[in-house]
mmCIF file of C-alpha atoms in Angstrom:
data_model
loop_
_atom_site.group_PDB
_atom_site.id
_atom_site.type_symbol
_atom_site.label_atom_id
_atom_site.label_comp_id
_atom_site.label_asym_id
_atom_site.label_seq_id
_atom_site.Cartn_x
_atom_site.Cartn_y
_atom_site.Cartn_z
ATOM 1 C CA MET A 9 17.661 14.186 -10.427
ATOM 2 C CA SER A 10 14.335 15.656 -9.401
ATOM 3 C CA LEU A 11 13.300 16.864 -5.968
ATOM 4 C CA PHE A 12 9.842 17.952 -4.857
ATOM 5 C CA ASN A 13 9.091 19.952 -1.712
ATOM 6 C CA PRO A 14 5.313 20.083 -1.203
ATOM 7 C CA SER A 15 5.522 22.537 1.705
ATOM 8 C CA ILE A 16 6.704 25.294 -0.667
ATOM 9 C CA ALA A 17 5.150 23.924 -3.904
ATOM 10 C CA THR A 18 8.499 23.758 -5.669
ATOM 11 C CA MET A 19 10.240 21.180 -7.825
ATOM 12 C CA TRP A 20 13.915 21.240 -8.760
ATOM 13 C CA HIS A 21 15.714 19.317 -11.475
ATOM 14 C CA TRP A 22 19.445 18.906 -12.079
ATOM 15 C CA GLY A 23 21.759 16.606 -13.923
ATOM 16 C CA GLU A 24 24.281 14.136 -12.543
ATOM 17 C CA GLY A 25 26.973 12.218 -14.337
ATOM 18 C CA GLU A 26 29.685 12.823 -16.881
ATOM 19 C CA PHE A 27 27.799 15.139 -19.248
ATOM 20 C CA ALA A 28 25.612 17.006 -16.743
ATOM 21 C CA GLU A 29 25.770 20.709 -16.000
ATOM 22 C CA LYS A 30 27.362 20.767 -12.535
ATOM 23 C CA THR A 31 26.661 24.356 -11.484
ATOM 24 C CA GLN A 32 22.941 24.945 -12.045
ATOM 25 C CA ILE A 33 19.578 23.691 -10.924
ATOM 26 C CA VAL A 34 16.277 24.336 -12.694
ATOM 27 C CA GLN A 35 13.506 25.463 -10.350
ATOM 28 C CA MET A 36 9.808 25.001 -11.142
ATOM 29 C CA ASP A 37 7.109 26.552 -8.944
ATOM 30 C CA LEU A 38 3.847 24.626 -9.035
ATOM 31 C CA THR A 39 0.468 26.328 -9.334
ATOM 32 C CA SER A 40 -2.353 25.794 -6.853
ATOM 33 C CA ASP A 41 -4.100 23.583 -9.453
ATOM 34 C CA GLN A 42 -0.979 21.443 -9.792
ATOM 35 C CA MET A 43 -0.674 21.180 -6.002
ATOM 36 C CA ALA A 44 -4.346 20.144 -5.794
ATOM 37 C CA GLU A 45 -3.594 17.407 -8.315
ATOM 38 C CA VAL A 46 -0.577 16.289 -6.268
ATOM 39 C CA GLU A 47 -2.841 16.077 -3.210
ATOM 40 C CA ARG A 48 -5.415 14.056 -5.148
ATOM 41 C CA LEU A 49 -2.799 11.659 -6.506
ATOM 42 C CA THR A 50 -1.252 11.093 -3.091
ATOM 43 C CA SER A 51 -4.477 10.838 -1.115
ATOM 44 C CA VAL A 52 -5.032 7.911 1.190
ATOM 45 C CA ILE A 53 -5.285 4.563 -0.562
ATOM 46 C CA SER A 54 -8.155 2.343 0.478
ATOM 47 C CA ILE A 55 -6.807 -0.939 1.845
ATOM 48 C CA PRO A 56 -9.563 -3.529 2.317
ATOM 49 C CA LEU A 57 -9.996 -4.385 5.997
ATOM 50 C CA SER A 58 -13.224 -6.323 5.574
ATOM 51 C CA THR A 59 -13.465 -10.015 6.332
ATOM 52 C CA ASP A 60 -16.025 -10.414 3.552
ATOM 53 C CA SER A 61 -14.521 -12.531 0.788
ATOM 54 C CA PRO A 62 -14.830 -11.063 -2.714
ATOM 55 C CA GLU A 63 -14.541 -14.502 -4.311
ATOM 56 C CA PRO A 64 -14.354 -18.165 -3.304
ATOM 57 C CA GLY A 65 -10.961 -19.260 -2.019
ATOM 58 C CA VAL A 66 -9.954 -15.746 -0.945
ATOM 59 C CA SER A 67 -10.298 -14.440 2.592
ATOM 60 C CA PHE A 68 -9.262 -11.233 4.320
ATOM 61 C CA GLN A 69 -8.040 -10.805 7.890
ATOM 62 C CA ASN A 70 -7.821 -7.458 9.623
ATOM 63 C CA LEU A 71 -4.455 -7.506 11.404
ATOM 64 C CA GLY A 72 -5.173 -4.342 13.352
ATOM 65 C CA GLU A 73 -2.576 -1.685 13.960
ATOM 66 C CA HIS A 74 1.182 -2.086 14.429
ATOM 67 C CA ASP A 75 3.986 0.453 14.816
ATOM 68 C CA PHE A 76 6.936 0.350 12.411
ATOM 69 C CA GLU A 77 9.744 2.506 13.800
ATOM 70 C CA GLY A 78 7.149 4.589 15.649
ATOM 71 C CA ILE A 79 4.853 4.980 12.621
ATOM 72 C CA PRO A 80 1.372 3.442 13.050
ATOM 73 C CA ALA A 81 0.145 1.235 10.216
ATOM 74 C CA LYS A 82 -2.961 -0.871 9.615
ATOM 75 C CA GLY A 83 -2.526 -4.366 8.286
ATOM 76 C CA THR A 84 -4.566 -6.685 6.122
ATOM 77 C CA ARG A 85 -3.760 -10.316 5.348
ATOM 78 C CA ILE A 86 -5.192 -11.840 2.185
ATOM 79 C CA ILE A 87 -5.210 -15.634 2.134
ATOM 80 C CA THR A 88 -5.756 -17.359 -1.194
ATOM 81 C CA ILE A 89 -6.454 -21.084 -1.390
ATOM 82 C CA HIS A 90 -5.205 -22.806 -4.541
ATOM 83 C CA ALA A 91 -6.354 -26.220 -5.719
ATOM 84 C CA VAL A 92 -3.532 -28.622 -6.545
ATOM 85 C CA PRO A 93 -4.158 -30.089 -10.030
ATOM 86 C CA GLY A 94 -4.741 -33.838 -9.922
ATOM 87 C CA SER A 95 -5.125 -33.891 -6.136
ATOM 88 C CA SER A 96 -7.842 -33.368 -3.575
ATOM 89 C CA SER A 97 -5.507 -31.228 -1.462
ATOM 90 C CA SER A 98 -4.946 -27.494 -1.669
ATOM 91 C CA THR A 99 -2.258 -24.966 -0.813
ATOM 92 C CA GLN A 100 -2.461 -21.386 0.316
ATOM 93 C CA THR A 101 -0.554 -18.175 -0.198
ATOM 94 C CA ILE A 102 -0.618 -15.138 2.029
ATOM 95 C CA HIS A 103 -0.207 -11.493 1.150
ATOM 96 C CA GLU A 104 0.022 -8.939 3.968
ATOM 97 C CA VAL A 105 -0.029 -5.197 3.423
ATOM 98 C CA TRP A 106 0.801 -2.699 6.180
ATOM 99 C CA PHE A 107 -0.319 0.823 5.249
ATOM 100 C CA SER A 108 0.323 4.110 7.083
ATOM 101 C CA SER A 109 -2.510 6.596 6.552
ATOM 102 C CA GLU A 110 -0.414 9.340 8.106
ATOM 103 C CA MET A 111 2.462 8.868 5.637
ATOM 104 C CA ARG A 112 0.213 7.706 2.778
ATOM 105 C CA LEU A 113 2.612 4.833 2.154
ATOM 106 C CA VAL A 114 2.723 1.077 2.232
ATOM 107 C CA LEU A 115 5.367 0.410 4.892
ATOM 108 C CA ARG A 116 5.667 -3.358 4.637
ATOM 109 C CA VAL A 117 4.497 -6.223 2.419
ATOM 110 C CA VAL A 118 4.786 -9.876 3.414
ATOM 111 C CA ASP A 119 4.236 -12.621 0.843
ATOM 112 C CA GLY A 120 4.112 -16.271 1.853
ATOM 113 C CA ASP A 121 4.182 -19.196 -0.552
ATOM 114 C CA PRO A 122 2.889 -22.784 -0.203
ATOM 115 C CA ALA A 123 6.371 -24.030 0.816
ATOM 116 C CA GLY A 124 6.250 -21.773 3.865
ATOM 117 C CA LYS A 125 8.816 -19.295 2.557
ATOM 118 C CA GLU A 126 8.106 -15.650 3.398
ATOM 119 C CA THR A 127 9.344 -12.660 1.467
ATOM 120 C CA VAL A 128 9.282 -9.393 3.409
ATOM 121 C CA SER A 129 9.793 -6.053 1.705
ATOM 122 C CA GLY A 130 9.269 -2.532 2.917
ATOM 123 C CA LEU A 131 10.774 0.683 4.140
ATOM 124 C CA ALA A 132 13.456 1.096 6.804
ATOM 125 C CA HIS A 133 14.785 4.124 8.682
ATOM 126 C CA ILE A 134 11.507 5.995 8.235
ATOM 127 C CA SER A 135 10.552 9.219 9.998
ATOM 128 C CA LEU A 136 7.568 11.528 10.203
ATOM 129 C CA THR A 137 9.995 14.421 10.690
ATOM 130 C CA PRO A 138 12.870 13.938 8.238
ATOM 131 C CA ASP A 139 15.760 16.371 8.102
ATOM 132 C CA ALA A 140 14.672 19.436 6.085
ATOM 133 C CA SER A 141 17.902 19.287 4.065
ATOM 134 C CA LEU A 142 16.542 16.181 2.320
ATOM 135 C CA PHE A 143 14.058 18.452 0.540
ATOM 136 C CA GLU A 144 16.516 21.084 -0.631
ATOM 137 C CA PRO A 145 18.651 21.015 -3.760
ATOM 138 C CA PRO A 146 22.436 20.707 -3.423
ATOM 139 C CA PRO A 147 23.816 23.957 -1.956
ATOM 140 C CA ASN A 148 26.753 24.214 -4.369
ATOM 141 C CA ARG A 149 24.524 24.893 -7.403
ATOM 142 C CA ILE A 150 22.842 28.041 -8.667
ATOM 143 C CA ALA A 151 19.046 27.808 -8.813
ATOM 144 C CA ARG A 152 17.577 29.313 -11.966
ATOM 145 C CA HIS A 153 13.853 29.646 -12.520
ATOM 146 C CA TRP A 154 12.980 27.767 -15.681
ATOM 147 C CA LYS A 155 10.959 30.617 -17.234
ATOM 148 C CA GLU A 156 13.782 33.144 -16.843
ATOM 149 C CA SER A 157 16.892 31.258 -17.837
ATOM 150 C CA SER A 158 16.199 28.463 -20.265
ATOM 151 C CA GLN A 159 15.302 29.853 -23.659
ATOM 152 C CA TYR A 160 16.190 26.624 -25.470
ATOM 153 C CA ALA A 161 14.723 24.251 -22.923
ATOM 154 C CA ALA A 162 11.611 26.320 -22.120
ATOM 155 C CA PRO A 163 9.202 24.266 -24.290
ATOM 156 C CA ASP A 164 10.471 21.011 -22.769
ATOM 157 C CA LEU A 165 10.303 22.352 -19.223
ATOM 158 C CA GLU A 166 6.807 23.750 -19.812
ATOM 159 C CA ALA A 167 5.740 20.265 -20.911
ATOM 160 C CA LEU A 168 7.431 18.780 -17.833
ATOM 161 C CA THR A 169 5.559 21.085 -15.439
ATOM 162 C CA LEU A 170 2.282 20.117 -17.100
ATOM 163 C CA TRP A 171 3.131 16.406 -17.226
ATOM 164 C CA ALA A 172 4.650 16.059 -13.761
ATOM 165 C CA VAL A 173 1.349 16.336 -11.918
ATOM 166 C CA LYS A 174 -1.226 14.924 -14.324
#
């Protein structure tokens, strides 16, 4: 298991399961450069809200803003028109994306097919102020800093700290 707490620039890793060490946690403190990279990688995604169509048969609709469990999100619907082979008729699919700039997450996606079936996926039980204990390692384990207490794993953990935020 891995846990990242950006407010204190720390990552923890511990094992679960039959062969895992049950008493220790490895702690990795991230540098300011690594935190800057985390910020860059999690910066706000650009969701197209324009009604200008990038190609024929595709149109965009700005759905405005909607609250999901108190979290504001902006929505975009993409409608794609598909020609039916051997027929003069066409069908359409829809793809809606609801994105929260504040959380930097897609909260809901709605896909509709030509038969009228909709598939809705997204997050539930979301909060802008989650319980702080969600970002702490299990209390029954001893935290050991990776540089001080892992002579055999040090090269692997060094690689992990470099890889984790590239």
